[in-house]
mmCIF file of C-alpha atoms and ligand atoms in Angstrom:
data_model
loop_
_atom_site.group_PDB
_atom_site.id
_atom_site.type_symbol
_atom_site.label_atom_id
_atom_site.label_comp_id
_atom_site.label_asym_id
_atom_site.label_seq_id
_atom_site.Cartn_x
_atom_site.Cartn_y
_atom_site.Cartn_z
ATOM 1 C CA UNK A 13 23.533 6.994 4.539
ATOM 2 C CA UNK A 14 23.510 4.309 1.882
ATOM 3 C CA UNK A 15 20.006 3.334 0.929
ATOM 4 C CA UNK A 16 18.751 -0.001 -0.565
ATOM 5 C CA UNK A 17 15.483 -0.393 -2.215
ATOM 6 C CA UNK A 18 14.077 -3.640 -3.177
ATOM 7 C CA UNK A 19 10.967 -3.580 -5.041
ATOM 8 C CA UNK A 20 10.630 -0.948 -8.294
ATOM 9 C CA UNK A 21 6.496 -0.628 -8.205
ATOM 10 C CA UNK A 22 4.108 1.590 -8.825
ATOM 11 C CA UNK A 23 5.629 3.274 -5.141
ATOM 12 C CA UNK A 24 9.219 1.730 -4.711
ATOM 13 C CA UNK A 25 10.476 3.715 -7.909
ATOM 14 C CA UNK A 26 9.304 7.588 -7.245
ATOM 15 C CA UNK A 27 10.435 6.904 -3.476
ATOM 16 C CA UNK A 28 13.792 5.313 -4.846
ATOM 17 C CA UNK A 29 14.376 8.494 -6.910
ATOM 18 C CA UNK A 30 12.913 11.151 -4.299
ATOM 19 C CA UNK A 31 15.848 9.533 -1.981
ATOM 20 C CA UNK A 32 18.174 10.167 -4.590
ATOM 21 C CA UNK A 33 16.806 13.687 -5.315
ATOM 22 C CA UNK A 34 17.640 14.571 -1.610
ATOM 23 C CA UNK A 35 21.232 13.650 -1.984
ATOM 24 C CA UNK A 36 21.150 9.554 -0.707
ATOM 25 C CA UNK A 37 23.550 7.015 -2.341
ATOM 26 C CA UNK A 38 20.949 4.760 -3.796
ATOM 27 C CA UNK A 39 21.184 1.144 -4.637
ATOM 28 C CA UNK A 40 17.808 -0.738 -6.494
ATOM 29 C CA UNK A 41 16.727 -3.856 -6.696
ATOM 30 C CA UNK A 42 13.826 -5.970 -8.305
ATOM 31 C CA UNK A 43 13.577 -9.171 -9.744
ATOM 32 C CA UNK A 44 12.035 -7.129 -13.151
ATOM 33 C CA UNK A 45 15.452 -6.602 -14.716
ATOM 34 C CA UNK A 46 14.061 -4.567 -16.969
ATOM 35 C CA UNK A 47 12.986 -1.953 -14.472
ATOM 36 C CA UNK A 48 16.126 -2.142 -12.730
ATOM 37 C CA UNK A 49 18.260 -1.422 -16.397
ATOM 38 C CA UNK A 50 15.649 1.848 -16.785
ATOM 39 C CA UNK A 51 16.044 3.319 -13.147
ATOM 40 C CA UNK A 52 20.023 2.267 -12.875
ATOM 41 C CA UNK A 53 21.085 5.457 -14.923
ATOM 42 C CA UNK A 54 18.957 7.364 -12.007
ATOM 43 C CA UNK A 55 20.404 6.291 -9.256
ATOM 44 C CA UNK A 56 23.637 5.153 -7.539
ATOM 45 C CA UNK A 57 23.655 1.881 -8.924
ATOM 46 C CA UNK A 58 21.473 -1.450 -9.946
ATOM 47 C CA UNK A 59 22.016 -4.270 -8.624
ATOM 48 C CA UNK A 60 21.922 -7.974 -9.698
ATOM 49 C CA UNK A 61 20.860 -9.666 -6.950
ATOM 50 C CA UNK A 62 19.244 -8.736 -2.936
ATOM 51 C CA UNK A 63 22.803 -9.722 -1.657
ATOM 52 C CA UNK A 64 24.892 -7.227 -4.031
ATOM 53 C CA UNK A 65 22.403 -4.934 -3.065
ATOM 54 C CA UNK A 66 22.834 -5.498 1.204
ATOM 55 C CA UNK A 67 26.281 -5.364 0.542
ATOM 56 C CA UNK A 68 26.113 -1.722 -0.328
ATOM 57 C CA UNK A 69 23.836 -0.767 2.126
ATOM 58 C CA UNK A 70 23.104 0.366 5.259
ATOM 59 C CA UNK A 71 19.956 0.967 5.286
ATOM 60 C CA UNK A 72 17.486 -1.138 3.282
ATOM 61 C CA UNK A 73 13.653 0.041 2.558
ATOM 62 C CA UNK A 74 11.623 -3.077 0.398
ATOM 63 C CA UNK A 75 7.878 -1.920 -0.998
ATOM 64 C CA UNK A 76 7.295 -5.283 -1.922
ATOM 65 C CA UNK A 77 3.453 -6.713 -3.090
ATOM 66 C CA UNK A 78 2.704 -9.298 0.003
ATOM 67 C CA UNK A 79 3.867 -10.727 3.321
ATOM 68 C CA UNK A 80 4.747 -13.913 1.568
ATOM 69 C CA UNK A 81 7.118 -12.192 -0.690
ATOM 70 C CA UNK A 82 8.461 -9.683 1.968
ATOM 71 C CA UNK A 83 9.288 -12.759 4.418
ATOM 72 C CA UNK A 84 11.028 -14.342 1.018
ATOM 73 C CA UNK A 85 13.674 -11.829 0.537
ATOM 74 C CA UNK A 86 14.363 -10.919 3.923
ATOM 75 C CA UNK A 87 14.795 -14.613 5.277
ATOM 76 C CA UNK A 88 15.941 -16.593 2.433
ATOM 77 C CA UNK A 89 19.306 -18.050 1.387
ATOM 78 C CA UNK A 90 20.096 -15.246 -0.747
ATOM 79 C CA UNK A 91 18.028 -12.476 1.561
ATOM 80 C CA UNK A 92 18.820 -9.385 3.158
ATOM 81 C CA UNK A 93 19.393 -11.061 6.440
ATOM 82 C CA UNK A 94 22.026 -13.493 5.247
ATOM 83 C CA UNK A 95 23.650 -10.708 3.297
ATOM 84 C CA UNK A 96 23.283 -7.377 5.499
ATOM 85 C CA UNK A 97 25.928 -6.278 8.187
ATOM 86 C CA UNK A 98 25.026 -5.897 12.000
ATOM 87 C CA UNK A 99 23.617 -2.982 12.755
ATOM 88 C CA UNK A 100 21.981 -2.554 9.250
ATOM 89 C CA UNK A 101 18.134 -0.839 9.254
ATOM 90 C CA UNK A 102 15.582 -2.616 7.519
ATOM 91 C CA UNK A 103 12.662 -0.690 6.520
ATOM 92 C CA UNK A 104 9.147 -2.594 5.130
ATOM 93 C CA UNK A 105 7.258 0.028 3.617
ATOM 94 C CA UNK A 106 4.586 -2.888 1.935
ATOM 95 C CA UNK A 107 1.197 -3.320 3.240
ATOM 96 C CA UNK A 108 1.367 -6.321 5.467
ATOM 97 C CA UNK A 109 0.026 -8.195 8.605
ATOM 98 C CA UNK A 110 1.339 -6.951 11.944
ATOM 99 C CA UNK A 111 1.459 -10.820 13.055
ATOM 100 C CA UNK A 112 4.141 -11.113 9.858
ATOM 101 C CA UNK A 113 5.982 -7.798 10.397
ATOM 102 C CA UNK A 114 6.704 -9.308 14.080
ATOM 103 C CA UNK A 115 7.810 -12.388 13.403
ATOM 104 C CA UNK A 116 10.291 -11.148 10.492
ATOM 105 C CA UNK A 117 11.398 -8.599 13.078
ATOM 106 C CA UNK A 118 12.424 -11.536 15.621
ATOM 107 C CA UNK A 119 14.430 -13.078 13.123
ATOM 108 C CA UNK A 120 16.313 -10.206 12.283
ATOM 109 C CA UNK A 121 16.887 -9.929 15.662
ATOM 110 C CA UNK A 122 19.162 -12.958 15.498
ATOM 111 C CA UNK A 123 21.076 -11.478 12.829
ATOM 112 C CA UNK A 124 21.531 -8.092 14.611
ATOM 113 C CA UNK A 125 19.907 -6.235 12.465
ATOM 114 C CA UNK A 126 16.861 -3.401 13.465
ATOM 115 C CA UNK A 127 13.779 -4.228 11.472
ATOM 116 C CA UNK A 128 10.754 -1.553 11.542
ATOM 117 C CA UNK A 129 7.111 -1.775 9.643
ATOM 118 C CA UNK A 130 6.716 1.807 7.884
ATOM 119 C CA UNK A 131 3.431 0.847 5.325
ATOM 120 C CA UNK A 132 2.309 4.106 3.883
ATOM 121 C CA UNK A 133 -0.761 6.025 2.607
ATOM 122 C CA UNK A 134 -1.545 8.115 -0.011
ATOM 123 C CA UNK A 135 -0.906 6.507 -3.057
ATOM 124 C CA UNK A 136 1.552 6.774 -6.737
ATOM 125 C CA UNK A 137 0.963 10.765 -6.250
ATOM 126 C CA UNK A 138 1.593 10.476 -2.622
ATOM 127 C CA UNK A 139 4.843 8.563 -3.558
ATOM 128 C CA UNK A 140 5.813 11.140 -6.344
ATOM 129 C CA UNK A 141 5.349 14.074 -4.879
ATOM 130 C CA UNK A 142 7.232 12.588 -1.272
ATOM 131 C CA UNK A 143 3.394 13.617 0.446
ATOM 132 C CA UNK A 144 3.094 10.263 1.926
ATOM 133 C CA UNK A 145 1.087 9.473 4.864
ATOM 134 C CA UNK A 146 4.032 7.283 6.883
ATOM 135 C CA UNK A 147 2.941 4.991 9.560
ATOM 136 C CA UNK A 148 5.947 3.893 11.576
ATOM 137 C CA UNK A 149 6.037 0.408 14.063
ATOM 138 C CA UNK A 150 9.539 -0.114 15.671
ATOM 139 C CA UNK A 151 12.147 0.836 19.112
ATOM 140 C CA UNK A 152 12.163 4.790 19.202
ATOM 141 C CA UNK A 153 15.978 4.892 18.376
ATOM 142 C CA UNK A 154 15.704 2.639 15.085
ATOM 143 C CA UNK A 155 12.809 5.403 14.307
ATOM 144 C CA UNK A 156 14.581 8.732 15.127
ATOM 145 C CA UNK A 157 17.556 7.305 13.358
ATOM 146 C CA UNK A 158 15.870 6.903 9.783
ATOM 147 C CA UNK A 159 13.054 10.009 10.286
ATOM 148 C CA UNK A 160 14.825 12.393 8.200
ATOM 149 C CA UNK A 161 14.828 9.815 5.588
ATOM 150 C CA UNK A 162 10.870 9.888 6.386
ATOM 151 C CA UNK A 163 10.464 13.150 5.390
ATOM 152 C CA UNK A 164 11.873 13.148 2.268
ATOM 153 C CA UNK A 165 9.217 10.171 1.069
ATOM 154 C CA UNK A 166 6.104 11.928 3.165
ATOM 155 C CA UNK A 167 4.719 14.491 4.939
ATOM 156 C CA UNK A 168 2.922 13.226 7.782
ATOM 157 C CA UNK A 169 5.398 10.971 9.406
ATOM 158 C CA UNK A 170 3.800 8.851 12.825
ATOM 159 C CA UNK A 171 5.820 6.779 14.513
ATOM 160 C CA UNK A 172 2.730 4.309 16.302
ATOM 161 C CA UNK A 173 4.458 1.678 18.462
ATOM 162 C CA UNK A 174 6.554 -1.115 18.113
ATOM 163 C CA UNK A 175 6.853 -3.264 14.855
ATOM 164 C CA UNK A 176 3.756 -4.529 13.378
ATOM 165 C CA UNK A 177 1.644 -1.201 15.161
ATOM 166 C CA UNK A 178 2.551 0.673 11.820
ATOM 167 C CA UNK A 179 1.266 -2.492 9.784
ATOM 168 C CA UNK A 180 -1.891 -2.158 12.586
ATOM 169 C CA UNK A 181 -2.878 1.168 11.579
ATOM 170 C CA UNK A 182 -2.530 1.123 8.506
ATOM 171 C CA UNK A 183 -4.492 -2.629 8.038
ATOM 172 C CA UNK A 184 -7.529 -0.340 10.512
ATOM 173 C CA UNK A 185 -7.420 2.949 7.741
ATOM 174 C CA UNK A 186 -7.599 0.657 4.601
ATOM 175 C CA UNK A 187 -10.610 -1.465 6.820
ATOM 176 C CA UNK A 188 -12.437 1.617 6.912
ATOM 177 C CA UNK A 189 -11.384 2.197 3.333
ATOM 178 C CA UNK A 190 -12.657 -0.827 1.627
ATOM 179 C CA UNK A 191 -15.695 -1.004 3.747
ATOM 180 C CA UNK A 192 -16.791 2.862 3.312
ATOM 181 C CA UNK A 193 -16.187 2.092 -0.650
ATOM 182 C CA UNK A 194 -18.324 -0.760 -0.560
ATOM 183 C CA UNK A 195 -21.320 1.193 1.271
ATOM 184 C CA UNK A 196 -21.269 3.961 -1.272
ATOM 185 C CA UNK A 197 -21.151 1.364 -3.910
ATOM 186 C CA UNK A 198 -24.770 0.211 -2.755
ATOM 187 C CA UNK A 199 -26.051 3.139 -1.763
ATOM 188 C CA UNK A 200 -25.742 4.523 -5.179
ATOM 189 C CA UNK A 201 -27.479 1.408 -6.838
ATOM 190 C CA UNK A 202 -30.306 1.273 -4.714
ATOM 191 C CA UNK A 203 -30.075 5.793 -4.878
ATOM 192 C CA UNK A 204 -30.529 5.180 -8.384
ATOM 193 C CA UNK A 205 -33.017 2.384 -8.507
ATOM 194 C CA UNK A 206 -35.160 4.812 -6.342
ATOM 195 C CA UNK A 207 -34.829 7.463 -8.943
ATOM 196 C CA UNK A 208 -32.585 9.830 -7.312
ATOM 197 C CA UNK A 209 -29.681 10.818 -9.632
ATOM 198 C CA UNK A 210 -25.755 10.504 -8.834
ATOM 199 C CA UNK A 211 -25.226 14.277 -9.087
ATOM 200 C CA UNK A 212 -28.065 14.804 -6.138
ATOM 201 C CA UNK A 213 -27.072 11.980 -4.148
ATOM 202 C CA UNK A 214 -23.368 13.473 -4.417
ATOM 203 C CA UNK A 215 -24.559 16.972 -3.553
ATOM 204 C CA UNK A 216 -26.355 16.194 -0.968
ATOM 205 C CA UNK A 217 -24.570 13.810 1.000
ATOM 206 C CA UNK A 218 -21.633 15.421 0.786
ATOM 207 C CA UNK A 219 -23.369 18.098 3.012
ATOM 208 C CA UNK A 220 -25.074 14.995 5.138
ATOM 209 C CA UNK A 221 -23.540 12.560 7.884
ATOM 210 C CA UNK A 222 -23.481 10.045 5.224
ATOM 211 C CA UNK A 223 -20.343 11.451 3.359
ATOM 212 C CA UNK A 224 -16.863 9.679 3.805
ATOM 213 C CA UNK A 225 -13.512 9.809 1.782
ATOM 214 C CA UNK A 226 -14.826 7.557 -0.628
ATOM 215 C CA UNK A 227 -17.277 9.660 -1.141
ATOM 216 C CA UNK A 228 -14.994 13.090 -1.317
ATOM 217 C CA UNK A 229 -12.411 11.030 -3.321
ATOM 218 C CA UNK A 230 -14.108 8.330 -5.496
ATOM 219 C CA UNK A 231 -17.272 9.841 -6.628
ATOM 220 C CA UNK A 232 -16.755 12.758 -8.877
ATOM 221 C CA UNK A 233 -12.972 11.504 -10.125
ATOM 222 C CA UNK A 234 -13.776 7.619 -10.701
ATOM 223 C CA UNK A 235 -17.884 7.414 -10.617
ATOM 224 C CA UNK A 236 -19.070 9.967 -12.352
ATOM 225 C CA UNK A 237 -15.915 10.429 -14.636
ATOM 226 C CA UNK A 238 -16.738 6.664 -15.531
ATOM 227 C CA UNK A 239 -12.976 6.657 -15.660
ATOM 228 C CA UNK A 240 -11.740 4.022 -13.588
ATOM 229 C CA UNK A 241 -7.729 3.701 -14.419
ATOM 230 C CA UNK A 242 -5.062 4.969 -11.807
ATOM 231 C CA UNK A 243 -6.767 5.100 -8.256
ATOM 232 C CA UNK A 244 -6.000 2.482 -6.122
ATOM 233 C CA UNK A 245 -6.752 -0.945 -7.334
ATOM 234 C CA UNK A 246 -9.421 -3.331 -6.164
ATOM 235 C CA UNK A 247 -6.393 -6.281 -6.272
ATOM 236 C CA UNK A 248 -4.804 -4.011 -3.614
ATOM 237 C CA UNK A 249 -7.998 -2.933 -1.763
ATOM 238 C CA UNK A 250 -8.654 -6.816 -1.573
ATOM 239 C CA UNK A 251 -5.281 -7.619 -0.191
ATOM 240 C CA UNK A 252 -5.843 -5.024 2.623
ATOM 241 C CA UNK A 253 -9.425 -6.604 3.696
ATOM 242 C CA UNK A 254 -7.357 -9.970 3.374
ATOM 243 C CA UNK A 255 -5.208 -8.874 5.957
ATOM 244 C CA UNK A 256 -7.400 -7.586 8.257
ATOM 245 C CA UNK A 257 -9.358 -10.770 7.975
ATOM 246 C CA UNK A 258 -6.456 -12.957 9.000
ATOM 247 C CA UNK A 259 -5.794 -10.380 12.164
ATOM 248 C CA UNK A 260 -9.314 -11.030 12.838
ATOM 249 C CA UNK A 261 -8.378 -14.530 13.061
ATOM 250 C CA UNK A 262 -5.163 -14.355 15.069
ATOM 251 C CA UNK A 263 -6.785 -11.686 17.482
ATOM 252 C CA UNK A 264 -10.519 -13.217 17.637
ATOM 253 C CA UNK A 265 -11.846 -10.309 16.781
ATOM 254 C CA UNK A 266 -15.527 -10.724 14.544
ATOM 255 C CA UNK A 267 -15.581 -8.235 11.218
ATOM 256 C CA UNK A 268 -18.598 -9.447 9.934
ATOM 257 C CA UNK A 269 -18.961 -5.647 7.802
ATOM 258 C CA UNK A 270 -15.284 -6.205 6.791
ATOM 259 C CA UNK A 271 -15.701 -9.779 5.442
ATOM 260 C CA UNK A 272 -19.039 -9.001 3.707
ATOM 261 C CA UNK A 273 -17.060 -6.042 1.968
ATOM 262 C CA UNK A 274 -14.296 -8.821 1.018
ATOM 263 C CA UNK A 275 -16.909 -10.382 -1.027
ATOM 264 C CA UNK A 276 -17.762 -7.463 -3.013
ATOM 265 C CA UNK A 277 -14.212 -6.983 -3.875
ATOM 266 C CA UNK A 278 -13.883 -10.450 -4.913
ATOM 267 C CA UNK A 279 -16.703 -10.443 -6.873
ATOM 268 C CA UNK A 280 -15.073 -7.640 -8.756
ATOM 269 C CA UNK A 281 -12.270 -9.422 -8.906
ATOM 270 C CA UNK A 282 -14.489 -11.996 -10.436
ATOM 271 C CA UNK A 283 -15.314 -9.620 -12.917
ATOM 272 C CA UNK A 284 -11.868 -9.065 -14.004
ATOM 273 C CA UNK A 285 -11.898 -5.094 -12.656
ATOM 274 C CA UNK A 286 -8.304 -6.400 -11.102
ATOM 275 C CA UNK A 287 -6.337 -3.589 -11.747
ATOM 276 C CA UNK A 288 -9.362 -0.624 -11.868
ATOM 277 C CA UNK A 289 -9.532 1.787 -9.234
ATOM 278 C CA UNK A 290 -11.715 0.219 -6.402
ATOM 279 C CA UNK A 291 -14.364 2.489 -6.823
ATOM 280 C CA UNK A 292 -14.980 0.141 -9.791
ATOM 281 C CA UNK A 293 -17.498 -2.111 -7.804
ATOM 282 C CA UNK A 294 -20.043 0.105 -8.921
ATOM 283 C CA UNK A 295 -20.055 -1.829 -11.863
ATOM 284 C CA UNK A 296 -21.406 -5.384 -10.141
ATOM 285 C CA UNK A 297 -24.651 -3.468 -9.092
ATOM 286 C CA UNK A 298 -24.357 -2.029 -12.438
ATOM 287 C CA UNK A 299 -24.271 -5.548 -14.314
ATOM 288 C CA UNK A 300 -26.603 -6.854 -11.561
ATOM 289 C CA UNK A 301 -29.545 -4.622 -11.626
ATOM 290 C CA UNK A 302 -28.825 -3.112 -15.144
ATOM 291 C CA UNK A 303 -28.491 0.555 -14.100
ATOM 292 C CA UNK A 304 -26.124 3.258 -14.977
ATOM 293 C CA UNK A 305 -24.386 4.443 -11.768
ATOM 294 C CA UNK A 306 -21.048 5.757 -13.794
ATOM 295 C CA UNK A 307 -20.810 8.781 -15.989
ATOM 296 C CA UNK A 308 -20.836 9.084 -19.636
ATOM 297 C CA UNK A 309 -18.202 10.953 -20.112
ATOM 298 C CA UNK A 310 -16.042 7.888 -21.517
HETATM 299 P P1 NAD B 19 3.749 -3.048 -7.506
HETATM 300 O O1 NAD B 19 3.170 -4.377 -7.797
HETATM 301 O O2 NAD B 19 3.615 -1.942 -8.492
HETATM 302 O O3 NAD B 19 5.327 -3.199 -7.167
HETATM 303 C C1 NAD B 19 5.890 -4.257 -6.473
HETATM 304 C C2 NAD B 19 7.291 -4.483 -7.042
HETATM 305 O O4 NAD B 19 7.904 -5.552 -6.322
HETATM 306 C C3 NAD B 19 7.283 -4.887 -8.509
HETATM 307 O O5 NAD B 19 8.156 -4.067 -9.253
HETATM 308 C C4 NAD B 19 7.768 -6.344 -8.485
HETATM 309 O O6 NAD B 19 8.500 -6.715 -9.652
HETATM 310 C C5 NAD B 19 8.624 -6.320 -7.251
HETATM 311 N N1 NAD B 19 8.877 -7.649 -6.703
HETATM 312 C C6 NAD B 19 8.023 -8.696 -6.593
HETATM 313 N N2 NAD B 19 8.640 -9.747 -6.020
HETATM 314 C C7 NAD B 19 9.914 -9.357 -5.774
HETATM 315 C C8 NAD B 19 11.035 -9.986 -5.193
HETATM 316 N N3 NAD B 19 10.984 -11.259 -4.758
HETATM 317 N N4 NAD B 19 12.198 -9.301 -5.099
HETATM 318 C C9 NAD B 19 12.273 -8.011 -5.545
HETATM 319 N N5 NAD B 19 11.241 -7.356 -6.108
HETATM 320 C C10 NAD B 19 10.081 -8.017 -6.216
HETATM 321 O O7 NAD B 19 3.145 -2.608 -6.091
HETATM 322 P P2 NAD B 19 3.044 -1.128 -5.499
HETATM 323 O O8 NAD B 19 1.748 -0.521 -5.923
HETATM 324 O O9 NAD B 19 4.322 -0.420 -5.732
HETATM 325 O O10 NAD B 19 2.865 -1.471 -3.940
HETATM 326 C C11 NAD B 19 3.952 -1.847 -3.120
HETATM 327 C C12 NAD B 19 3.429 -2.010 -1.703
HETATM 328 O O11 NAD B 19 2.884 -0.757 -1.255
HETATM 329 C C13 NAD B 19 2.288 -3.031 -1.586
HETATM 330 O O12 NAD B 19 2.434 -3.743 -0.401
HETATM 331 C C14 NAD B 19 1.034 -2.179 -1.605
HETATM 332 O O13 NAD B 19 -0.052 -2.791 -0.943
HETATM 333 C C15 NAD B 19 1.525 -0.944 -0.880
HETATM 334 N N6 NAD B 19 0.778 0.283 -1.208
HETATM 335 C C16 NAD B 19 0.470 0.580 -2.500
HETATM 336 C C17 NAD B 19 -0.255 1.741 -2.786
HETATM 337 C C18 NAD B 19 -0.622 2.102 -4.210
HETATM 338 O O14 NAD B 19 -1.445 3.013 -4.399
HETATM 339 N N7 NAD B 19 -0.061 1.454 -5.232
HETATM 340 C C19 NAD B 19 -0.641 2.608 -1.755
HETATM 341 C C20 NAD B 19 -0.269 2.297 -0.432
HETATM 342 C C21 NAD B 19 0.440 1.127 -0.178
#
């Protein structure tokens, strides 16, 4: 199988050099040529443009930032679909809309190509270590076709429903996500302005009904660390409550808890916490109410 990968992030790079590690010809692409130079040694081959890199492939995977970009290079002049042979797989592993992954998949219908929504969980060490959580929309064929390419990149491979159901679940997990995160972000403040510390609140909630992942994951590695690189960005955590907004739309489905939690992430945002893990909020009540929620360890 000859793999192309468009998009050399913070995920599309260990995945592109996991493939390789498990014995896939490997083709890369991103519009950073700089990144594309430093991983071209790695690989099979860089390439110079999407269309060199659909001419060398039969199977394409992009991990690209947003819909808008994703519809970009698969529809455009110069796109995969323009440039890709019938029969060609087309794998988006980017956090999008299901409305989007649907509509791209229809036009690669027309094209012959099989398109399928695989959005992932578990993060840069998720990505490195090929423990992804992979959440698969798309026919059953297309999917049994690519799995073993699956389990190299993760470990808990689900294949959910047609296109766009991957996108689905995924858009539902990071939903609870953001919106869990944003709970324990208040909680602490007003835990704190009552005089309980962190440490007790984290001790004993953990035991309590009240504990979540945030909670497990963000607390005693982010919070209390007051060490807020790596993680999973608030720009991301934003995008996801973005796109769950806009499904609200296109479904008519009221998230007043998710739209409320959009705000906090903006104001972050706001704040310039862009690229901080999104356990960062902390820091509005912080600023707000002058109180120390995070550590002191840095
Ligand atoms: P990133 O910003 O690090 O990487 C995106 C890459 O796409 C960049 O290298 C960028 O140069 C490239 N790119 C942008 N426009 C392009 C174009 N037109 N053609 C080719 N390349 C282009 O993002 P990331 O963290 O790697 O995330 C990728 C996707 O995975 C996103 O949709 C994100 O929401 C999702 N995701 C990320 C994480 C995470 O922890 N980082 C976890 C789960 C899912």
């Amino acid at each position: 199988m000859k793999i192309g990968l468009i998009g050399l992030g913070a995920m599309g790079k260990p995945m592109a050099l996991n493939l390789m590690g498990a014995g896939y010809e490997v083709y890369v692409y991103d519009v950073r040529d700089e990144v594309v130079k430093e991983l071209e040694e790695k690989v099979t081959g860089g390439c110079k443009t999407v269309a060199e890199l659909a001419s060398k492939s039969d199977t394409i995977i992009s991990s690209l930032p947003n819909a808008k970009i994703v519809e970009a290079v698969m529809t455009g002049e110069d796109g995969v679909f323009k440039n890709s042979r019938q029969g060609t797989i087309i794998i988006d592993m980017s956090s999008v809309s299901p409305g989007s992954s649907k509509r791209i998949a229809k036009k690669a219908e027309e094209y012959g190509i099989d398109y399928i929504d695989a959005p992932v969980s578990g993060g840069v060490s998720g990505a490195s270590a090929g423990t992804l959580t992979i959440m698969v929309g798309g026919k059953d064929d297309t999917f049994f076709k690519v799995k073993p390419l699956f389990e190299v990149l993760g470990k808990n491979i689900y294949h959910v429903g047609e296109v766009g159901c991957g996108d689905a679940i995924k858009m539902i997990n990071n939903l609870l996500l953001g919106c869990n995160m944003a709970a324990l972000a208040e909680a602490l403040a007003l835990g704190v302005k009552c005089g309980l510390s962190v440490e007790i609140m984290r001790e004993v909630i953990s035991k309590s009904s009240g504990r979540s992942y945030a909670l497990e994951a963000k607390l005693e590695k982010f919070i209390m660390a007051n060490s807020y690189s790596g993680g999973f960005a608030v720009d991301l955590q934003h995008k996801d409550l973005g796109i769950a907004l806009e499904a609200s739309k296109e479904e008519a489905v009221p998230l007043p808890v998710t739209a409320t939690a959009a705000q906090v992430y903006e104001t972050a945002r706001a704040k310039g916490l862009n690229r901080r893990d999104m356990s960062s909020i902390v820091k509005i009540w912080e600023d707000l109410i002058e109180i120390e929620i995070s550590g002191k360890e840095h």
